[in-house]
JSON list of C-alpha atoms in Angstrom, two decimals:
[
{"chain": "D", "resi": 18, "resn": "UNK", "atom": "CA", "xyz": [207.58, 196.31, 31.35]},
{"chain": "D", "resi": 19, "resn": "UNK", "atom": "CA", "xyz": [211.04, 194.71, 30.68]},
{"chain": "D", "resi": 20, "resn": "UNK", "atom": "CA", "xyz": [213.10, 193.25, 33.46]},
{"chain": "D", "resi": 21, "resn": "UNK", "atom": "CA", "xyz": [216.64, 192.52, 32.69]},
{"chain": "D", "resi": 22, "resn": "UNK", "atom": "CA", "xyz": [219.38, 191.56, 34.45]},
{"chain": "D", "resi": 23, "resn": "UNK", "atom": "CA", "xyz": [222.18, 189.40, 34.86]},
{"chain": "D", "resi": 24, "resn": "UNK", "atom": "CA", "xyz": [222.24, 186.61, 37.51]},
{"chain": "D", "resi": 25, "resn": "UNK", "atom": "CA", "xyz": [220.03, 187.22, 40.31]},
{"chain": "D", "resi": 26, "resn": "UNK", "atom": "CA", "xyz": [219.76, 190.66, 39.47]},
{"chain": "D", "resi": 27, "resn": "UNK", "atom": "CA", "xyz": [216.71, 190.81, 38.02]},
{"chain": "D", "resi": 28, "resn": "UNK", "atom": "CA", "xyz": [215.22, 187.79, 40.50]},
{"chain": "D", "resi": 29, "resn": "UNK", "atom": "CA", "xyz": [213.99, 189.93, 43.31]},
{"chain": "D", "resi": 30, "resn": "UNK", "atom": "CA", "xyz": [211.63, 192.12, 41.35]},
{"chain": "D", "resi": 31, "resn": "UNK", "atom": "CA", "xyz": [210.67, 188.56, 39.22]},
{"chain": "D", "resi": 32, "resn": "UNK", "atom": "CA", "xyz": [210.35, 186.83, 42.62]},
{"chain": "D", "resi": 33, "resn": "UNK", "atom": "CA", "xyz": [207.67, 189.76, 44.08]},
{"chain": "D", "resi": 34, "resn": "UNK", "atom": "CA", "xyz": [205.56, 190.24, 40.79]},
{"chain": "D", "resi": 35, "resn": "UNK", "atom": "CA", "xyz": [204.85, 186.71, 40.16]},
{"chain": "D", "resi": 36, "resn": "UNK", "atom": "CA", "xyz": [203.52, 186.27, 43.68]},
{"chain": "D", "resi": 37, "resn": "UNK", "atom": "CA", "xyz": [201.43, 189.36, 42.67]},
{"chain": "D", "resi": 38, "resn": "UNK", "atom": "CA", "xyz": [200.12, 188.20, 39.61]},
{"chain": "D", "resi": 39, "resn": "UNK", "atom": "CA", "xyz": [198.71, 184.50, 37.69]},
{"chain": "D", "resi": 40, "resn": "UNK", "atom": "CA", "xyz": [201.09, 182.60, 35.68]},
{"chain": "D", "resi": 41, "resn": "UNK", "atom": "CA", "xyz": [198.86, 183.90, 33.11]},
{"chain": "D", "resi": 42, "resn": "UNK", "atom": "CA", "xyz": [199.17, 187.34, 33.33]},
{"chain": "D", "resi": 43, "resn": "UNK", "atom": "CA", "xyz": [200.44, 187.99, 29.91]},
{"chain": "D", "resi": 44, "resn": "UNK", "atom": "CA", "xyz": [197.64, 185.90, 28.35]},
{"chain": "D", "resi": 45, "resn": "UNK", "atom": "CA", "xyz": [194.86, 188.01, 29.68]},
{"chain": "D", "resi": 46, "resn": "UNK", "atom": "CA", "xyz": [193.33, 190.88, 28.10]},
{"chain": "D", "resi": 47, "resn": "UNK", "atom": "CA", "xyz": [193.59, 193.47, 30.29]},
{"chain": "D", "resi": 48, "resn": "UNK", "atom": "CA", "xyz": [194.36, 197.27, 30.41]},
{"chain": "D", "resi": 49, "resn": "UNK", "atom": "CA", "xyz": [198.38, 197.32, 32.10]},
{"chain": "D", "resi": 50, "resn": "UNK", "atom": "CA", "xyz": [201.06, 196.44, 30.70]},
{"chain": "D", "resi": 51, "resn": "UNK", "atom": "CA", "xyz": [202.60, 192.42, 30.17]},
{"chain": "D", "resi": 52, "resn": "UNK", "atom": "CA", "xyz": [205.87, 192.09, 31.92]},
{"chain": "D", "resi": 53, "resn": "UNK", "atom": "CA", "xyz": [208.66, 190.14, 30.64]},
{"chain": "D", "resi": 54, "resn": "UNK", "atom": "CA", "xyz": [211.83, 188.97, 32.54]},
{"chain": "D", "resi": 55, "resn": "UNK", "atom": "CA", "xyz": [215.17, 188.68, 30.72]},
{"chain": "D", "resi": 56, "resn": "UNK", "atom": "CA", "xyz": [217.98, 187.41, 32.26]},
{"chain": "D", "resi": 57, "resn": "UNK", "atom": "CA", "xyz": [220.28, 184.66, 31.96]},
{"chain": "D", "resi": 58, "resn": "UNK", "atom": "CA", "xyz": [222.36, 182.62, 35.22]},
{"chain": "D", "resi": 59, "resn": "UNK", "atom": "CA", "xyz": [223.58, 180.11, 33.32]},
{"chain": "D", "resi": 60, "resn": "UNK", "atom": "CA", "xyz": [225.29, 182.19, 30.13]},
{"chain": "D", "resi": 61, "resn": "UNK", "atom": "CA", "xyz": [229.03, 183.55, 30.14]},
{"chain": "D", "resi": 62, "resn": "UNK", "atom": "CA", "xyz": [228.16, 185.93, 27.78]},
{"chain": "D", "resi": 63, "resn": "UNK", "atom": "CA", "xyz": [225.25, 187.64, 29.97]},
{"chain": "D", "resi": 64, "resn": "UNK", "atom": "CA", "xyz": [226.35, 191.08, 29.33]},
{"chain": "D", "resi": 65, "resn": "UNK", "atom": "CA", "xyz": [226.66, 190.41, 25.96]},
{"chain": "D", "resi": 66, "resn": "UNK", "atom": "CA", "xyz": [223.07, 189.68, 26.05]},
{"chain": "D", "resi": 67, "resn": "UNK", "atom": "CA", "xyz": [221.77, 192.38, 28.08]},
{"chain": "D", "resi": 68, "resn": "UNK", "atom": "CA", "xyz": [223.73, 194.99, 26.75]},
{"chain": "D", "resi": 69, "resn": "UNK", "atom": "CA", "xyz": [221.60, 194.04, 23.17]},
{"chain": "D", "resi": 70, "resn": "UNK", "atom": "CA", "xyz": [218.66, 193.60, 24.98]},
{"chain": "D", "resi": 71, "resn": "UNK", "atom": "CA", "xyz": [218.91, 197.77, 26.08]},
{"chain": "D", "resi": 72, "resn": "UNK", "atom": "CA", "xyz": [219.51, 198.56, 22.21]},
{"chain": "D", "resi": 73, "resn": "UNK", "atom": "CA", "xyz": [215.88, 197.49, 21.47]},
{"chain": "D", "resi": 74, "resn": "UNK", "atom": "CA", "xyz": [214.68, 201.02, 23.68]},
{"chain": "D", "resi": 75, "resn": "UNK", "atom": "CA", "xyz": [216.81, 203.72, 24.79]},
{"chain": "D", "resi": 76, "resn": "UNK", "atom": "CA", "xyz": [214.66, 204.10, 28.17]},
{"chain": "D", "resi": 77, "resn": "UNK", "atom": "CA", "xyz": [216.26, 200.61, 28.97]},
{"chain": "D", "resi": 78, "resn": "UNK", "atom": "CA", "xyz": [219.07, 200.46, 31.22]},
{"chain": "D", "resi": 79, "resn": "UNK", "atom": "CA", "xyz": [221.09, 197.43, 32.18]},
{"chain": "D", "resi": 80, "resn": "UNK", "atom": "CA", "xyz": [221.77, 195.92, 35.33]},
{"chain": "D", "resi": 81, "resn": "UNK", "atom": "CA", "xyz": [225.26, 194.44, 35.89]},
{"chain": "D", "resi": 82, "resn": "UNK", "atom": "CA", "xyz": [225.94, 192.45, 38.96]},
{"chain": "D", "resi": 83, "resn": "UNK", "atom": "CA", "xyz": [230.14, 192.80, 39.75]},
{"chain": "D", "resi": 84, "resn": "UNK", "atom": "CA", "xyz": [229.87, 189.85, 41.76]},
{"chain": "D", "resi": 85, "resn": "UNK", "atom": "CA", "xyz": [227.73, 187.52, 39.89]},
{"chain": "D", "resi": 86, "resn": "UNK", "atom": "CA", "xyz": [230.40, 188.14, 36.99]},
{"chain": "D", "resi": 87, "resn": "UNK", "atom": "CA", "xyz": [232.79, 186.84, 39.00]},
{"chain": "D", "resi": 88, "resn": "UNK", "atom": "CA", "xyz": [231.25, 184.23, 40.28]},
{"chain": "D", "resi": 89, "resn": "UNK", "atom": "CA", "xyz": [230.09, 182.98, 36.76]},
{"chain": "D", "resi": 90, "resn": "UNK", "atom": "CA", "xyz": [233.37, 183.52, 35.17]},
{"chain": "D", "resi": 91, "resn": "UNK", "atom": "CA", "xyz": [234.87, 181.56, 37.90]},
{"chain": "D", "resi": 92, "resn": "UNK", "atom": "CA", "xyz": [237.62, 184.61, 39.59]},
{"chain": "D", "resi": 93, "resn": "UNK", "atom": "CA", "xyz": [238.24, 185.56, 35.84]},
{"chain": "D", "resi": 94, "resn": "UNK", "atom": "CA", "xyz": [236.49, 188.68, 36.13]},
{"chain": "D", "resi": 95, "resn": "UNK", "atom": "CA", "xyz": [238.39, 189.65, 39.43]},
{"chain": "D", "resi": 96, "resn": "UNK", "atom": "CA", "xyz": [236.96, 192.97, 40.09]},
{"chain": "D", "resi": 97, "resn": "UNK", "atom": "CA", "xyz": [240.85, 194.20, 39.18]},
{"chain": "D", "resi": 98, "resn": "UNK", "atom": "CA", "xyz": [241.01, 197.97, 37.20]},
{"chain": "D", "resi": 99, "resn": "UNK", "atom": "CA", "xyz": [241.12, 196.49, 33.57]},
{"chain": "D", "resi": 100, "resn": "UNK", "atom": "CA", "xyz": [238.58, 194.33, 33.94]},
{"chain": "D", "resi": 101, "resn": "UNK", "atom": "CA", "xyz": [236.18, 196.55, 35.66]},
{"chain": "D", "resi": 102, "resn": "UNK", "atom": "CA", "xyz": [237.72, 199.36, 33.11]},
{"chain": "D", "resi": 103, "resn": "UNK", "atom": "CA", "xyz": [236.61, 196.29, 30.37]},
{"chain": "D", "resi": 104, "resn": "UNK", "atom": "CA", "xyz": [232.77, 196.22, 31.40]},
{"chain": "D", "resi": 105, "resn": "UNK", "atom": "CA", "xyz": [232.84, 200.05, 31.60]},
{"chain": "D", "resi": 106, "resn": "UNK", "atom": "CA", "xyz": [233.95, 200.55, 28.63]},
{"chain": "D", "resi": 107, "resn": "UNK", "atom": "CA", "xyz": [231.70, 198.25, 27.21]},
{"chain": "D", "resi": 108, "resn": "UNK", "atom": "CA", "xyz": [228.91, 199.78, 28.23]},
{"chain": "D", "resi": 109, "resn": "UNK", "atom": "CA", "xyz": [229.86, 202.96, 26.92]},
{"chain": "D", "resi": 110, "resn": "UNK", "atom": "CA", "xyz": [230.19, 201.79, 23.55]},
{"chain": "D", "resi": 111, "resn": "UNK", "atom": "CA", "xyz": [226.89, 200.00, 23.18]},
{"chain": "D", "resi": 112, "resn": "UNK", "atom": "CA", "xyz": [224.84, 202.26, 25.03]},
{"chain": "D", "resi": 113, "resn": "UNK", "atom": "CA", "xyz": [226.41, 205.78, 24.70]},
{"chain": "D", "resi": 114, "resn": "UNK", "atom": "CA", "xyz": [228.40, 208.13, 27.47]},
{"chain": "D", "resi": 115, "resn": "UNK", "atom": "CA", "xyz": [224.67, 209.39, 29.13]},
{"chain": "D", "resi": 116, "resn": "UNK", "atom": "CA", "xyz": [223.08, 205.97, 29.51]},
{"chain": "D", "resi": 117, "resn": "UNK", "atom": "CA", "xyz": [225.99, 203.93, 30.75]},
{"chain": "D", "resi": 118, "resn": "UNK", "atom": "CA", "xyz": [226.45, 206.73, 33.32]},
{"chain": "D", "resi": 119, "resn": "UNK", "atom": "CA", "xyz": [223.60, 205.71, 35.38]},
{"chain": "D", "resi": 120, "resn": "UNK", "atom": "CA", "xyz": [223.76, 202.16, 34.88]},
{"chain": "D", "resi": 121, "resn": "UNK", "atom": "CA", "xyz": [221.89, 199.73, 38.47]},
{"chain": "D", "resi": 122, "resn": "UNK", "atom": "CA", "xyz": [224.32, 197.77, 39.83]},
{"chain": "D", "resi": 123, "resn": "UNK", "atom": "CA", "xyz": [224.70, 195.12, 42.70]},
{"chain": "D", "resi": 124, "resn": "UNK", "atom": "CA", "xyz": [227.95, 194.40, 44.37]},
{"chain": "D", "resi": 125, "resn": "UNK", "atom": "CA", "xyz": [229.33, 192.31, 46.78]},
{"chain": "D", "resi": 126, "resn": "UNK", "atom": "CA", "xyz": [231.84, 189.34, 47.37]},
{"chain": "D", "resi": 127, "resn": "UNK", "atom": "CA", "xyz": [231.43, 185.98, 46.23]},
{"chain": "D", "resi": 128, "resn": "UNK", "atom": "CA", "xyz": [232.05, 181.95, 47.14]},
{"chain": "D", "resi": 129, "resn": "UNK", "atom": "CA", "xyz": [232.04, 180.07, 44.07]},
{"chain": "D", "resi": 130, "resn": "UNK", "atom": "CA", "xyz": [232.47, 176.53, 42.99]},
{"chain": "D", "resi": 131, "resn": "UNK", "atom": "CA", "xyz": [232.42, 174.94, 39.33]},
{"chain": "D", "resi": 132, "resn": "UNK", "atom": "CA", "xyz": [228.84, 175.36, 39.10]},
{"chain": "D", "resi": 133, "resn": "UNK", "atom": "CA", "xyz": [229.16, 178.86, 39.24]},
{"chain": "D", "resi": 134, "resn": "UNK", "atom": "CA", "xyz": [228.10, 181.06, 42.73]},
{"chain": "D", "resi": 135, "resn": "UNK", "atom": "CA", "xyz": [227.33, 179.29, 46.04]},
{"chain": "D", "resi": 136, "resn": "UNK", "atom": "CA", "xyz": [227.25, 182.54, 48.98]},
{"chain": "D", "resi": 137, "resn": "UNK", "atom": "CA", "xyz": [227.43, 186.01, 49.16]},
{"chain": "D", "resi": 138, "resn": "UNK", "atom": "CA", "xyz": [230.16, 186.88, 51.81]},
{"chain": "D", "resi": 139, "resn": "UNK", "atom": "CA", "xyz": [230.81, 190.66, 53.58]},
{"chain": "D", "resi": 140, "resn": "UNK", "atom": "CA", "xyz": [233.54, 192.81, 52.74]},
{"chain": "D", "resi": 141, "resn": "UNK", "atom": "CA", "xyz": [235.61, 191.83, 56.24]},
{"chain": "D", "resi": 142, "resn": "UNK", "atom": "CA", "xyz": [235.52, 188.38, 54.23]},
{"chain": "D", "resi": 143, "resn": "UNK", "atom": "CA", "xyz": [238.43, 189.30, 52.29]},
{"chain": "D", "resi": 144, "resn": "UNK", "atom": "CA", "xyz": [239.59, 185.61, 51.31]},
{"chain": "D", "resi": 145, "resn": "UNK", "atom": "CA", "xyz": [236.55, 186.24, 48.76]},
{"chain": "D", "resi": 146, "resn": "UNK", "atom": "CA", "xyz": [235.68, 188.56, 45.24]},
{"chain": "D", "resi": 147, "resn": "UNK", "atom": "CA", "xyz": [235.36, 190.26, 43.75]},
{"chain": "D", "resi": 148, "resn": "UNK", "atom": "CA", "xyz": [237.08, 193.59, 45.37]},
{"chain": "D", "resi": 149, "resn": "UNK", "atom": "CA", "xyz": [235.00, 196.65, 45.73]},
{"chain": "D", "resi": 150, "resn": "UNK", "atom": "CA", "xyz": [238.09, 199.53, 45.25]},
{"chain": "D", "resi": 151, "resn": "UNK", "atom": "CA", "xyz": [238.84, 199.16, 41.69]},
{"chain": "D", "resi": 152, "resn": "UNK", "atom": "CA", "xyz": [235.09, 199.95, 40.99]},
{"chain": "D", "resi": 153, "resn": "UNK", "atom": "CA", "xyz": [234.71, 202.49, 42.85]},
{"chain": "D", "resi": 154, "resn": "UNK", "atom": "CA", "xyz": [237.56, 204.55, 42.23]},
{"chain": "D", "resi": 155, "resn": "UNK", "atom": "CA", "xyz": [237.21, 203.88, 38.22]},
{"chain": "D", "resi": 156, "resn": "UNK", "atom": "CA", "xyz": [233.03, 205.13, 39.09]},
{"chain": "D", "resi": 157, "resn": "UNK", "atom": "CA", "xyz": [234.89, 208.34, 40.84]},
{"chain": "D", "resi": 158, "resn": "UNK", "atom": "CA", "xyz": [237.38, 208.70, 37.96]},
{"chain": "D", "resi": 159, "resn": "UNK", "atom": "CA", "xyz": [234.76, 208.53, 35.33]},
{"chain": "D", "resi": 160, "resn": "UNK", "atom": "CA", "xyz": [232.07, 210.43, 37.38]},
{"chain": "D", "resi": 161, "resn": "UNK", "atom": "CA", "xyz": [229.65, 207.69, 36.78]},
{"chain": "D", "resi": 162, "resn": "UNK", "atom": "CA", "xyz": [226.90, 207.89, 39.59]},
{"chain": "D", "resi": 163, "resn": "UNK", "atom": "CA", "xyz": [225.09, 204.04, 39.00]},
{"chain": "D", "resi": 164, "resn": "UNK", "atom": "CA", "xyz": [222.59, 203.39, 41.68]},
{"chain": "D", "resi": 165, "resn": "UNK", "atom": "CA", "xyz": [224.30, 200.39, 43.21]},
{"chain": "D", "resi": 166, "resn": "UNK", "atom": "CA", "xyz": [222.82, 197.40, 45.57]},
{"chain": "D", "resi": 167, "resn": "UNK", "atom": "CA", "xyz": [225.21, 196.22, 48.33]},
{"chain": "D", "resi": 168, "resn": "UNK", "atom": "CA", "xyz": [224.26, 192.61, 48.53]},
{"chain": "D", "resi": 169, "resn": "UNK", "atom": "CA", "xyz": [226.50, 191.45, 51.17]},
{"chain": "D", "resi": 170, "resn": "UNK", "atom": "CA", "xyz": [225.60, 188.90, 53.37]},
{"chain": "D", "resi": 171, "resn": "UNK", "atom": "CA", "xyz": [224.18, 190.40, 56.55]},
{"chain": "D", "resi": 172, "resn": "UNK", "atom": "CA", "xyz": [226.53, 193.88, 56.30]},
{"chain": "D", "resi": 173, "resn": "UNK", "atom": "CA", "xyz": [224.49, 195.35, 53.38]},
{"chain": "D", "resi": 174, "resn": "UNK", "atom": "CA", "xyz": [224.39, 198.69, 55.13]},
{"chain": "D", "resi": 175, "resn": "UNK", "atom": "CA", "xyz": [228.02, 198.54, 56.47]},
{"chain": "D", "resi": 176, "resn": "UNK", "atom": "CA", "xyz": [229.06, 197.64, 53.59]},
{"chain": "D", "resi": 177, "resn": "UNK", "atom": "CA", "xyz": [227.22, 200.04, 51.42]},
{"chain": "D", "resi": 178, "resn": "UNK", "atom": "CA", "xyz": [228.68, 202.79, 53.39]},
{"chain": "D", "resi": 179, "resn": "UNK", "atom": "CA", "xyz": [232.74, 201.34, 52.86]},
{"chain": "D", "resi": 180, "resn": "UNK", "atom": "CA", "xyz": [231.61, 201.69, 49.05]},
{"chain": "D", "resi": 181, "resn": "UNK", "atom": "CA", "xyz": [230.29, 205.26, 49.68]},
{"chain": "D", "resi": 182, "resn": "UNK", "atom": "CA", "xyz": [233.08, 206.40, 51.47]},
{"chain": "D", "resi": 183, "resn": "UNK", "atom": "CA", "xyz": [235.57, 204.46, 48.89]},
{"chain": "D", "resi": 184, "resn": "UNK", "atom": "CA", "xyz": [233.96, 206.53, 46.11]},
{"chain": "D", "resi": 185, "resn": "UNK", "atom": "CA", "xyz": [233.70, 209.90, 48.00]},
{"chain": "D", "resi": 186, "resn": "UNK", "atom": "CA", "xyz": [237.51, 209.34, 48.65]},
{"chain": "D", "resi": 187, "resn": "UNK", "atom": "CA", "xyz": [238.65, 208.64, 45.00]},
{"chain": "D", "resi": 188, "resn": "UNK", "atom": "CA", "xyz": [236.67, 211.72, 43.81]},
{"chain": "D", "resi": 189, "resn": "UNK", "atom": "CA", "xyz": [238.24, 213.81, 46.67]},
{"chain": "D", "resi": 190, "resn": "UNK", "atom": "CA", "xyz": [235.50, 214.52, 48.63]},
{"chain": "D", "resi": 191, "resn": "UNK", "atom": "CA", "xyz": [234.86, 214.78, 52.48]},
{"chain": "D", "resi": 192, "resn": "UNK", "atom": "CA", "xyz": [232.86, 212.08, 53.79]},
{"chain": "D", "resi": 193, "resn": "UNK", "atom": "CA", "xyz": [229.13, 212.35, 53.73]},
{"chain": "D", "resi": 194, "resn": "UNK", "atom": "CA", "xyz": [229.41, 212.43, 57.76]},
{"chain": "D", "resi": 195, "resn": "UNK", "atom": "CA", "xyz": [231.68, 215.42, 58.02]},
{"chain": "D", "resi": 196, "resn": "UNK", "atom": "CA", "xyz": [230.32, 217.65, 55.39]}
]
């Protein structure tokens, strides 16, 4: 089993198997199968990385965390169109139209300092980035359908549900609630 992500989003599923299991779980000899994480907070060229680490099996799909992005690249990667359009694209040309179509995802806005991310913030916290509409709308465009992770502090489901709707809207659809 492969793990990979970039920032913290691979740390969840690290953080519950390791209480599960010994430190030494890949050592022993034993019938399931060893687990490796891979994922990188500290690099700026994390989706360099992961995007080579899904070559190795096409059943491998990567994780890309909009906000951790930003955060790492200090507001470079501002969640704008191009750069969004940027990762997409990306994606697309190391992994092929199918797979980068149902890419995981988490999303939401982040403080940073110099040393990279210090607090994930809700979407009402608009002093903060990255900004959700640009990905959305170029998902909608593309008809992409990622399973993504709201990660906002507190507001995950409110804030999962502004994505939604931001989505539904770019592709022209009724809200889920009046359909």
């Amino acid at each position: 089993l492969v793990v990979i992500g970039i920032g913290g989003s691979y740390l969840g599923a690290r953080g519950v198997i390791e209480c599960l299991r010994s430190p030494n779980y890949n050592l022993k000899h034993k019938s399931t199968p060893n687990i490796y994480f891979i994922g990188n907070g500290l690099s700026s060229d994390a989706l360099d990385e992961v995007l080579e680490l899904c070559q190795v099996d096409e059943r491998l799909l990567p994780c890309v965390d909009f906000g951790h992005l930003y955060a790492r690249t200090l507001g470079e990667l501002d969640g704008s169109a191009g750069a969004v359009a940027h990762i997409l694209d990306r994606m697309r040309a190391e992994l092929g139209e199918e797979r980068a179509s149902r890419f995981h995802s988490h999303f939401s806005r982040i403080e940073f300092s110099a040393g990279g991310e210090k607090r994930h913030w809700t979407f009402a916290e608009t002093q903060f980035g990255p900004e959700p509409q640009p990905l959305m709308e170029l998902l909608a465009e593309r008809r992409l359908e990622p399973v993504i992770i709201c990660e906002s502090a507190g507001t995950q489901a409110e804030d999962a549900q502004a994505m939604q709707r931001m989505y539904e809207a770019a592709r022209g659809e009724q809200p889920l609630r009046q359909r």
